[in-house]
Short mmCIF file of C-alpha atoms in Angstrom, two decimals:
data_model
loop_
_atom_site.label_atom_id
_atom_site.label_comp_id
_atom_site.label_asym_id
_atom_site.label_seq_id
_atom_site.Cartn_x
_atom_site.Cartn_y
_atom_site.Cartn_z
CA UNK V 11 -0.02 -0.06 -0.03
CA UNK V 12 1.25 3.58 -0.79
CA UNK V 13 1.62 5.62 2.05
CA UNK V 14 -0.79 8.52 2.49
CA UNK V 15 1.57 11.68 2.48
CA UNK V 16 -0.83 14.49 2.29
CA UNK V 17 -2.59 15.91 5.21
CA UNK V 18 -5.23 15.98 2.76
CA UNK V 19 -8.45 16.60 4.11
CA UNK V 20 -6.69 15.89 7.42
CA UNK V 21 -6.32 19.63 7.53
CA UNK V 22 -8.21 20.32 4.30
CA UNK V 23 -11.15 21.99 5.93
CA UNK V 24 -10.31 22.22 9.66
CA UNK V 25 -9.14 25.49 11.10
CA UNK V 26 -11.21 27.30 8.45
CA UNK V 27 -11.42 30.91 9.41
CA UNK V 28 -14.92 32.21 9.16
CA UNK V 29 -15.06 33.74 5.63
CA UNK V 30 -17.19 36.91 5.60
CA UNK V 31 -20.72 36.56 4.52
CA UNK V 32 -20.03 39.29 1.84
CA UNK V 33 -17.52 37.10 0.29
CA UNK V 34 -19.38 33.95 0.26
CA UNK V 35 -22.49 35.90 -1.01
CA UNK V 36 -20.17 36.77 -3.84
CA UNK V 37 -20.16 33.14 -4.85
CA UNK V 38 -23.55 34.18 -6.30
CA UNK V 39 -22.39 37.60 -7.51
CA UNK V 40 -18.97 39.19 -7.44
CA UNK V 41 -18.72 42.92 -7.72
CA UNK V 42 -21.92 42.97 -9.75
CA UNK V 43 -20.77 39.99 -12.00
CA UNK V 44 -23.05 37.04 -12.24
CA UNK V 45 -21.62 33.81 -11.06
CA UNK V 46 -19.54 32.15 -13.78
CA UNK V 47 -18.73 35.40 -15.62
CA UNK V 48 -15.00 34.79 -16.86
CA UNK V 49 -12.40 37.18 -15.49
CA UNK V 50 -10.62 36.39 -18.64
CA UNK V 51 -11.39 34.34 -21.75
CA UNK V 52 -9.99 30.96 -22.38
CA UNK V 53 -7.33 30.98 -25.17
CA UNK V 54 -8.01 29.63 -28.48
CA UNK V 55 -4.27 28.58 -29.03
CA UNK V 56 -1.19 28.33 -27.09
CA UNK V 57 2.08 30.04 -27.47
CA UNK V 58 5.65 29.07 -26.48
CA UNK V 59 6.33 27.88 -22.89
CA UNK V 60 7.59 30.57 -20.47
CA UNK V 61 10.26 28.40 -18.85
CA UNK V 62 8.68 28.23 -15.53
CA UNK V 63 5.26 27.55 -13.76
CA UNK V 64 4.20 28.15 -10.19
CA UNK V 65 1.98 25.43 -8.74
CA UNK V 66 -0.20 25.58 -5.59
CA UNK V 67 -1.36 22.20 -4.45
CA UNK V 68 -2.27 19.72 -1.69
CA UNK V 69 0.93 17.88 -0.15
CA UNK V 70 1.78 14.79 -2.40
CA UNK V 71 0.29 16.27 -5.66
CA UNK V 72 3.53 17.72 -6.96
CA UNK V 73 6.46 15.52 -6.13
CA UNK V 74 9.87 16.20 -7.56
CA UNK V 75 11.99 13.75 -5.56
CA UNK V 76 13.07 15.98 -2.88
CA UNK V 77 10.78 14.34 -0.34
CA UNK V 78 11.55 10.89 -1.56
CA UNK V 79 13.91 10.24 -4.40
CA UNK V 80 11.79 7.33 -5.54
CA UNK V 81 8.75 9.60 -6.00
CA UNK V 82 9.09 12.10 -8.76
CA UNK V 83 6.84 12.90 -11.74
CA UNK V 84 7.81 16.61 -11.90
CA UNK V 85 11.17 16.13 -13.33
CA UNK V 86 9.86 14.29 -16.45
CA UNK V 87 7.43 17.23 -17.08
CA UNK V 88 10.36 19.81 -16.76
CA UNK V 89 12.42 17.64 -19.09
CA UNK V 90 9.60 17.28 -21.63
CA UNK V 91 8.34 20.95 -21.64
CA UNK V 92 11.22 23.09 -20.41
CA UNK V 93 9.08 24.58 -17.85
CA UNK V 94 10.65 24.60 -14.41
CA UNK V 95 8.12 23.84 -11.56
CA UNK V 96 8.03 26.04 -8.56
CA UNK V 97 5.59 24.54 -6.05
CA UNK V 98 4.07 25.47 -2.75
CA UNK V 99 1.69 23.09 -0.67
CA UNK V 100 -1.24 24.31 1.46
CA UNK V 101 -2.95 22.70 4.36
CA UNK V 102 -6.61 23.96 3.94
CA UNK V 103 -8.91 25.05 1.14
CA UNK V 104 -9.27 28.44 2.91
CA UNK V 105 -5.54 28.91 2.77
CA UNK V 106 -5.44 27.97 -0.85
CA UNK V 107 -8.18 30.50 -1.54
CA UNK V 108 -6.24 33.28 0.10
CA UNK V 109 -2.91 32.36 -1.50
CA UNK V 110 -4.52 32.51 -4.96
CA UNK V 111 -5.46 36.20 -4.27
CA UNK V 112 -1.72 36.98 -4.09
CA UNK V 113 -1.30 36.41 -7.96
CA UNK V 114 1.81 34.47 -7.36
CA UNK V 115 0.52 31.11 -8.72
CA UNK V 116 -0.26 29.95 -12.13
CA UNK V 117 -2.07 26.74 -11.27
CA UNK V 118 -3.95 25.43 -8.32
CA UNK V 119 -5.34 22.02 -7.33
CA UNK V 120 -8.54 22.91 -5.64
CA UNK V 121 -11.15 20.96 -3.85
CA UNK V 122 -14.91 21.34 -4.38
CA UNK V 123 -15.22 23.43 -1.23
CA UNK V 124 -12.99 25.99 -2.77
CA UNK V 125 -13.34 25.78 -6.51
CA UNK V 126 -16.59 27.85 -6.89
CA UNK V 127 -15.33 30.51 -4.44
CA UNK V 128 -12.17 30.81 -6.79
CA UNK V 129 -14.42 31.11 -9.76
CA UNK V 130 -16.74 33.70 -8.13
CA UNK V 131 -13.82 35.80 -6.99
CA UNK V 132 -12.48 35.89 -10.44
CA UNK V 133 -9.06 34.31 -9.35
CA UNK V 134 -9.36 31.32 -11.97
CA UNK V 135 -10.06 31.46 -15.63
CA UNK V 136 -12.19 29.29 -17.95
CA UNK V 137 -10.14 26.47 -19.51
CA UNK V 138 -10.17 25.52 -23.19
CA UNK V 139 -10.10 21.67 -22.84
CA UNK V 140 -9.57 21.42 -26.70
CA UNK V 141 -6.05 22.58 -25.88
CA UNK V 142 -5.57 19.68 -23.33
CA UNK V 143 -5.13 16.55 -25.46
CA UNK V 144 -5.22 14.20 -22.34
CA UNK V 145 -8.60 15.60 -21.24
CA UNK V 146 -10.09 13.18 -23.64
CA UNK V 147 -8.97 10.31 -21.52
CA UNK V 148 -10.51 11.56 -18.31
CA UNK V 149 -13.68 9.74 -17.18
CA UNK V 150 -16.75 11.33 -18.67
CA UNK V 151 -18.65 11.26 -15.24
CA UNK V 152 -15.92 13.72 -13.72
CA UNK V 153 -16.27 16.28 -16.51
CA UNK V 154 -18.32 19.42 -16.37
CA UNK V 155 -19.68 18.86 -12.88
CA UNK V 156 -20.85 21.55 -10.41
CA UNK V 157 -17.54 21.71 -8.79
CA UNK V 158 -15.33 22.18 -11.85
CA UNK V 159 -17.66 24.12 -14.33
CA UNK V 160 -20.23 26.98 -14.35
CA UNK V 161 -22.90 27.45 -16.80
CA UNK V 162 -21.48 24.93 -19.19
CA UNK V 163 -17.92 26.54 -19.09
CA UNK V 164 -15.12 24.27 -17.88
CA UNK V 165 -12.85 25.88 -15.12
CA UNK V 166 -10.36 23.06 -14.84
CA UNK V 167 -9.64 19.53 -15.23
CA UNK V 168 -10.23 16.42 -12.90
CA UNK V 169 -7.39 15.02 -11.01
CA UNK V 170 -8.24 12.31 -8.46
CA UNK V 171 -11.46 11.47 -6.48
CA UNK V 172 -12.54 9.54 -3.53
CA UNK V 173 -15.32 8.62 -1.10
CA UNK V 174 -15.99 9.48 2.61
CA UNK V 175 -16.99 6.07 3.68
CA UNK V 176 -18.37 4.43 6.86
CA UNK V 177 -15.87 2.53 9.02
CA UNK V 178 -16.99 0.11 11.67
CA UNK V 179 -15.50 -2.36 14.15
CA UNK V 180 -16.20 -5.81 13.08
CA UNK V 181 -16.19 -7.08 16.55
CA UNK V 182 -19.05 -4.64 17.43
CA UNK V 183 -21.05 -4.88 14.35
CA UNK V 184 -22.25 -8.11 13.12
CA UNK V 185 -23.50 -8.05 10.47
CA UNK V 186 -22.01 -5.08 8.92
CA UNK V 187 -24.03 -1.77 9.14
CA UNK V 188 -25.86 -0.98 5.96
CA UNK V 189 -26.91 2.68 6.86
CA UNK V 190 -25.51 5.80 8.34
CA UNK V 191 -28.10 5.49 11.09
CA UNK V 192 -25.35 4.02 13.30
CA UNK V 193 -23.81 7.51 13.46
CA UNK V 194 -27.03 9.41 13.57
CA UNK V 195 -30.27 8.10 14.87
CA UNK V 196 -28.69 5.00 16.60
CA UNK V 197 -25.45 6.79 17.63
CA UNK V 198 -26.63 6.59 21.34
CA UNK V 199 -25.90 2.96 21.31
CA UNK V 200 -22.25 3.67 20.82
CA UNK V 201 -21.93 6.78 22.90
CA UNK V 202 -18.44 8.15 23.23
CA UNK V 203 -17.03 5.82 20.46
CA UNK V 204 -18.47 7.62 17.43
CA UNK V 205 -16.43 9.83 15.19
CA UNK V 206 -17.15 12.46 12.53
CA UNK V 207 -15.21 14.57 10.20
CA UNK V 208 -14.35 17.90 11.76
CA UNK V 209 -15.48 20.37 9.22
CA UNK V 210 -18.43 22.59 8.19
CA UNK V 211 -18.71 20.54 4.99
CA UNK V 212 -19.83 17.53 7.10
CA UNK V 213 -23.07 19.15 7.39
CA UNK V 214 -23.63 17.79 3.78
CA UNK V 215 -23.38 14.27 5.29
CA UNK V 216 -26.34 14.97 7.60
CA UNK V 217 -28.21 16.55 4.65
CA UNK V 218 -27.56 13.40 2.58
CA UNK V 219 -29.06 11.20 5.33
CA UNK V 220 -32.10 13.37 5.73
CA UNK V 221 -32.54 13.43 1.89
CA UNK V 222 -32.92 9.70 2.12
CA UNK V 223 -34.98 9.33 5.39
CA UNK V 224 -37.02 12.50 5.34
CA UNK V 225 -37.95 13.23 1.76
CA UNK V 226 -40.65 15.60 2.90
CA UNK V 227 -37.86 18.08 3.55
CA UNK V 228 -37.29 18.36 -0.10
CA UNK V 229 -33.45 18.08 -0.15
CA UNK V 230 -32.31 17.22 -3.64
CA UNK V 231 -28.60 18.04 -3.25
CA UNK V 232 -26.94 17.99 0.23
CA UNK V 233 -24.93 21.16 -0.74
CA UNK V 234 -28.03 23.03 -1.72
CA UNK V 235 -29.86 23.78 1.54
CA UNK V 236 -32.50 26.48 2.27
CA UNK V 237 -32.66 27.85 5.91
CA UNK V 238 -35.22 25.09 6.74
CA UNK V 239 -33.16 22.26 5.30
CA UNK V 240 -30.05 23.59 7.10
CA UNK V 241 -31.78 23.81 10.46
CA UNK V 242 -32.88 20.13 10.11
CA UNK V 243 -29.34 19.02 9.34
CA UNK V 244 -28.01 21.08 12.22
CA UNK V 245 -30.55 19.51 14.63
CA UNK V 246 -29.46 16.08 13.54
CA UNK V 247 -25.89 16.95 14.16
CA UNK V 248 -26.51 18.40 17.44
CA UNK V 249 -28.28 15.20 18.53
CA UNK V 250 -25.16 13.31 17.19
CA UNK V 251 -22.73 15.65 19.06
CA UNK V 252 -23.82 14.12 22.44
CA UNK V 253 -22.38 10.61 21.25
CA UNK V 254 -19.25 11.88 19.51
CA UNK V 255 -16.00 10.74 21.21
CA UNK V 256 -13.77 12.74 18.93
CA UNK V 257 -14.13 14.76 15.86
CA UNK V 258 -11.20 14.05 13.59
CA UNK V 259 -9.27 16.02 11.04
CA UNK V 260 -5.83 14.38 11.34
CA UNK V 261 -6.12 11.10 9.65
CA UNK V 262 -3.37 9.72 11.78
CA UNK V 263 -5.48 10.23 14.86
CA UNK V 264 -8.46 8.49 13.22
CA UNK V 265 -6.16 5.48 12.52
CA UNK V 266 -5.05 5.27 16.09
CA UNK V 267 -8.57 5.70 17.45
CA UNK V 268 -9.76 2.73 15.47
CA UNK V 269 -6.64 0.72 16.28
CA UNK V 270 -7.13 1.29 19.98
CA UNK V 271 -10.84 0.60 19.89
CA UNK V 272 -11.49 4.15 21.27
CA UNK V 273 -13.60 4.54 18.18
CA UNK V 274 -15.84 1.83 16.72
CA UNK V 275 -17.68 3.71 13.90
CA UNK V 276 -17.71 6.73 11.93
CA UNK V 277 -16.59 8.53 8.69
CA UNK V 278 -13.35 7.59 7.08
CA UNK V 279 -11.44 7.22 3.85
CA UNK V 280 -10.42 4.02 2.01
CA UNK V 281 -6.77 5.04 2.51
CA UNK V 282 -7.26 5.16 6.38
CA UNK V 283 -8.66 1.66 6.28
CA UNK V 284 -5.73 0.54 4.26
CA UNK V 285 -3.27 2.10 6.83
CA UNK V 286 -4.64 0.26 9.98
CA UNK V 287 -2.34 -2.00 11.64
CA UNK V 288 -2.76 -5.71 10.66
CA UNK V 289 -5.33 -7.38 12.61
CA UNK V 290 -7.28 -4.31 13.44
CA UNK V 291 -10.99 -5.31 13.50
CA UNK V 292 -12.32 -2.72 11.01
CA UNK V 293 -13.91 -2.62 7.56
CA UNK V 294 -15.48 0.08 5.41
CA UNK V 295 -18.92 0.19 3.69
CA UNK V 296 -20.76 2.37 1.44
CA UNK V 297 -24.13 2.73 3.15
CA UNK V 298 -27.43 2.74 1.30
CA UNK V 299 -27.90 6.51 1.59
CA UNK V 300 -24.75 7.13 -0.40
CA UNK V 301 -21.60 8.98 0.59
CA UNK V 302 -20.07 12.34 0.18
CA UNK V 303 -16.59 12.70 -1.35
CA UNK V 304 -14.03 14.68 -3.17
CA UNK V 305 -13.04 15.16 -6.82
CA UNK V 306 -10.18 17.68 -7.06
CA UNK V 307 -9.59 20.08 -9.95
CA UNK V 308 -6.59 21.55 -11.58
CA UNK V 309 -7.36 25.29 -12.32
CA UNK V 310 -5.41 28.12 -14.07
CA UNK V 311 -5.05 31.43 -12.38
CA UNK V 312 -6.93 34.30 -14.27
CA UNK V 313 -3.83 36.43 -14.13
CA UNK V 314 -1.31 33.51 -14.71
CA UNK V 315 2.21 34.80 -15.64
CA UNK V 316 2.92 31.50 -17.42
CA UNK V 317 -0.27 30.39 -18.96
CA UNK V 318 1.31 28.19 -21.62
CA UNK V 319 3.40 26.31 -19.05
CA UNK V 320 0.07 26.20 -17.07
CA UNK V 321 -1.65 24.37 -19.91
CA UNK V 322 1.32 22.12 -20.41
CA UNK V 323 1.03 21.04 -16.74
CA UNK V 324 -2.67 20.30 -16.95
CA UNK V 325 -2.12 18.23 -19.93
CA UNK V 326 0.81 16.47 -18.29
CA UNK V 327 -0.67 15.70 -14.96
CA UNK V 328 -3.86 14.38 -16.80
CA UNK V 329 -1.76 11.83 -18.84
CA UNK V 330 -2.09 8.17 -17.88
CA UNK V 331 1.23 7.61 -16.22
CA UNK V 332 1.54 10.92 -14.28
CA UNK V 333 -2.08 10.69 -13.06
CA UNK V 334 -1.32 7.22 -11.99
CA UNK V 335 1.73 8.18 -10.04
CA UNK V 336 0.26 11.14 -8.37
CA UNK V 337 -3.11 9.64 -7.25
CA UNK V 338 -1.50 6.30 -6.17
CA UNK V 339 1.07 8.04 -4.06
CA UNK V 340 -1.83 10.35 -2.61
CA UNK V 341 -4.31 7.48 -1.96
CA UNK V 342 -7.27 8.08 -4.15
CA UNK V 343 -8.78 6.98 -7.66
CA UNK V 344 -7.18 8.34 -10.76
CA UNK V 345 -9.23 10.50 -13.24
CA UNK V 346 -7.63 9.09 -16.41
CA UNK V 347 -9.17 5.84 -17.61
CA UNK V 348 -5.84 4.64 -18.76
CA UNK V 349 -3.99 5.32 -15.48
CA UNK V 350 -4.72 1.92 -14.14
CA UNK V 351 -2.18 0.45 -16.57
CA UNK V 352 0.54 2.30 -14.83
CA UNK V 353 -0.05 1.92 -11.21
CA UNK V 354 2.54 0.02 -9.11
CA UNK V 355 -0.09 -1.81 -7.00
CA UNK V 356 -2.03 -3.91 -9.44
CA UNK V 357 -5.02 -3.59 -7.13
CA UNK V 358 -4.89 0.17 -6.65
CA UNK V 359 -7.81 0.92 -9.12
CA UNK V 360 -9.81 -1.88 -7.79
CA UNK V 361 -9.38 -0.75 -4.16
CA UNK V 362 -10.45 2.85 -5.00
CA UNK V 363 -13.11 1.78 -7.48
CA UNK V 364 -11.50 3.86 -10.33
CA UNK V 365 -13.78 4.05 -13.22
CA UNK V 366 -16.70 2.33 -11.72
CA UNK V 367 -19.56 4.63 -12.55
CA UNK V 368 -22.12 2.94 -10.50
CA UNK V 369 -20.02 3.40 -7.39
CA UNK V 370 -19.06 6.95 -8.35
CA UNK V 371 -22.82 7.77 -8.94
CA UNK V 372 -23.40 7.18 -5.20
CA UNK V 373 -20.85 10.01 -4.27
CA UNK V 374 -21.96 13.57 -3.55
CA UNK V 375 -18.75 15.35 -4.26
CA UNK V 376 -17.86 18.19 -2.18
CA UNK V 377 -19.18 21.52 -3.65
CA UNK V 378 -19.20 25.03 -2.07
CA UNK V 379 -22.63 25.87 -0.73
CA UNK V 380 -23.68 29.16 -2.33
CA UNK V 381 -26.87 31.40 -2.45
CA UNK V 382 -27.55 30.24 -5.99
CA UNK V 383 -29.13 26.84 -5.11
CA UNK V 384 -26.99 24.08 -6.80
CA UNK V 385 -30.01 22.00 -7.22
CA UNK V 386 -31.57 24.47 -9.80
CA UNK V 387 -34.20 26.08 -7.49
CA UNK V 388 -34.68 29.73 -8.15
CA UNK V 389 -37.68 30.40 -5.71
CA UNK V 390 -35.50 30.43 -2.71
CA UNK V 391 -31.86 31.36 -1.60
CA UNK V 392 -29.74 28.63 -0.41
CA UNK V 393 -27.44 28.98 2.58
CA UNK V 394 -23.81 29.72 1.84
CA UNK V 395 -20.56 28.51 3.32
CA UNK V 396 -20.51 31.35 5.80
CA UNK V 397 -23.82 30.17 7.27
CA UNK V 398 -22.51 26.45 7.32
CA UNK V 399 -19.40 27.61 9.19
CA UNK V 400 -21.46 29.54 11.82
CA UNK V 401 -23.67 26.56 12.10
CA UNK V 402 -20.81 24.22 12.56
CA UNK V 403 -19.48 26.28 15.44
CA UNK V 404 -23.02 26.11 17.02
CA UNK V 405 -23.16 22.37 16.56
CA UNK V 406 -19.71 21.74 18.36
CA UNK V 407 -20.57 24.34 21.06
#
């Protein structure tokens, strides 16, 4: 098994500073611009490479051998294109959002909780996928989705994706749980040994559960909640709070809690299950209600100083071999359908369900909650991420 080097969502959404309501409202409008208005037009052709490119990404996404001589997919890109890579890692999506405002980066790897904010703020540009030959090899079910496009305009290309699964102690649960009810309505049976992901975006997990069990609420998309729907999700999470032993953001702590038995059930990632010490009585399941998850997107800065090298990077990292290297090292499914031919572990793609459309269809990928309802409703305003952040603080107390 490849080690999970990134703090990933171990820090991905925790420690988020409260973003101002004005800013998140701007995800619906920005200085009078309607959402999706391009801050610059996508190019129709490319020019000569600029000799360098500055990349902002999650740890483990841009490896050049300096962390581990055996892990390097950047050098081949530099040799192939003549574009020297300067990279910086970030620990949270909020940090990435703020760093992109400096104008110092040409490319960013953004998760769904940040991508729409970047579009609305005018910090990233539309992408002409015709100029990215390897885009054709990306799974169709990852293309032109709510977290990587706006109004039919692509704002990046998919990188890797994964699911937020339910992990359970096999000594405690026989048979395996089939529903998220073990962490919600039935969580009192495991009081003090339930875990949940420590982030406002976890509200979507509760909304997804309610969407299945309380259809009268009218929830169609767990990231598109009006005030009544958000209140219902908050109430569910407040009830869960009484039985939570520990909220987790550091995946290492999650591993330790399951290994010691301090935690017996809760949200996890496949890579966490794979990292447990041999003999730990724990397995994962995708419950009947579905799961939330992530699909990260490579995006180009609207004011990129090296746009040609930026396009070269997007094309390269989407290539089968590079995509396989990066996603296997990180611990997620690749986006390129030919990447599975290049993984070191022959079981990598099977483990992460790469290309399994039926499996992927059960994942509600992280998307930034905005006032413009992502479910298409126009008769109400949906709650934005600022409201979710406030609600999360209220839930945790």
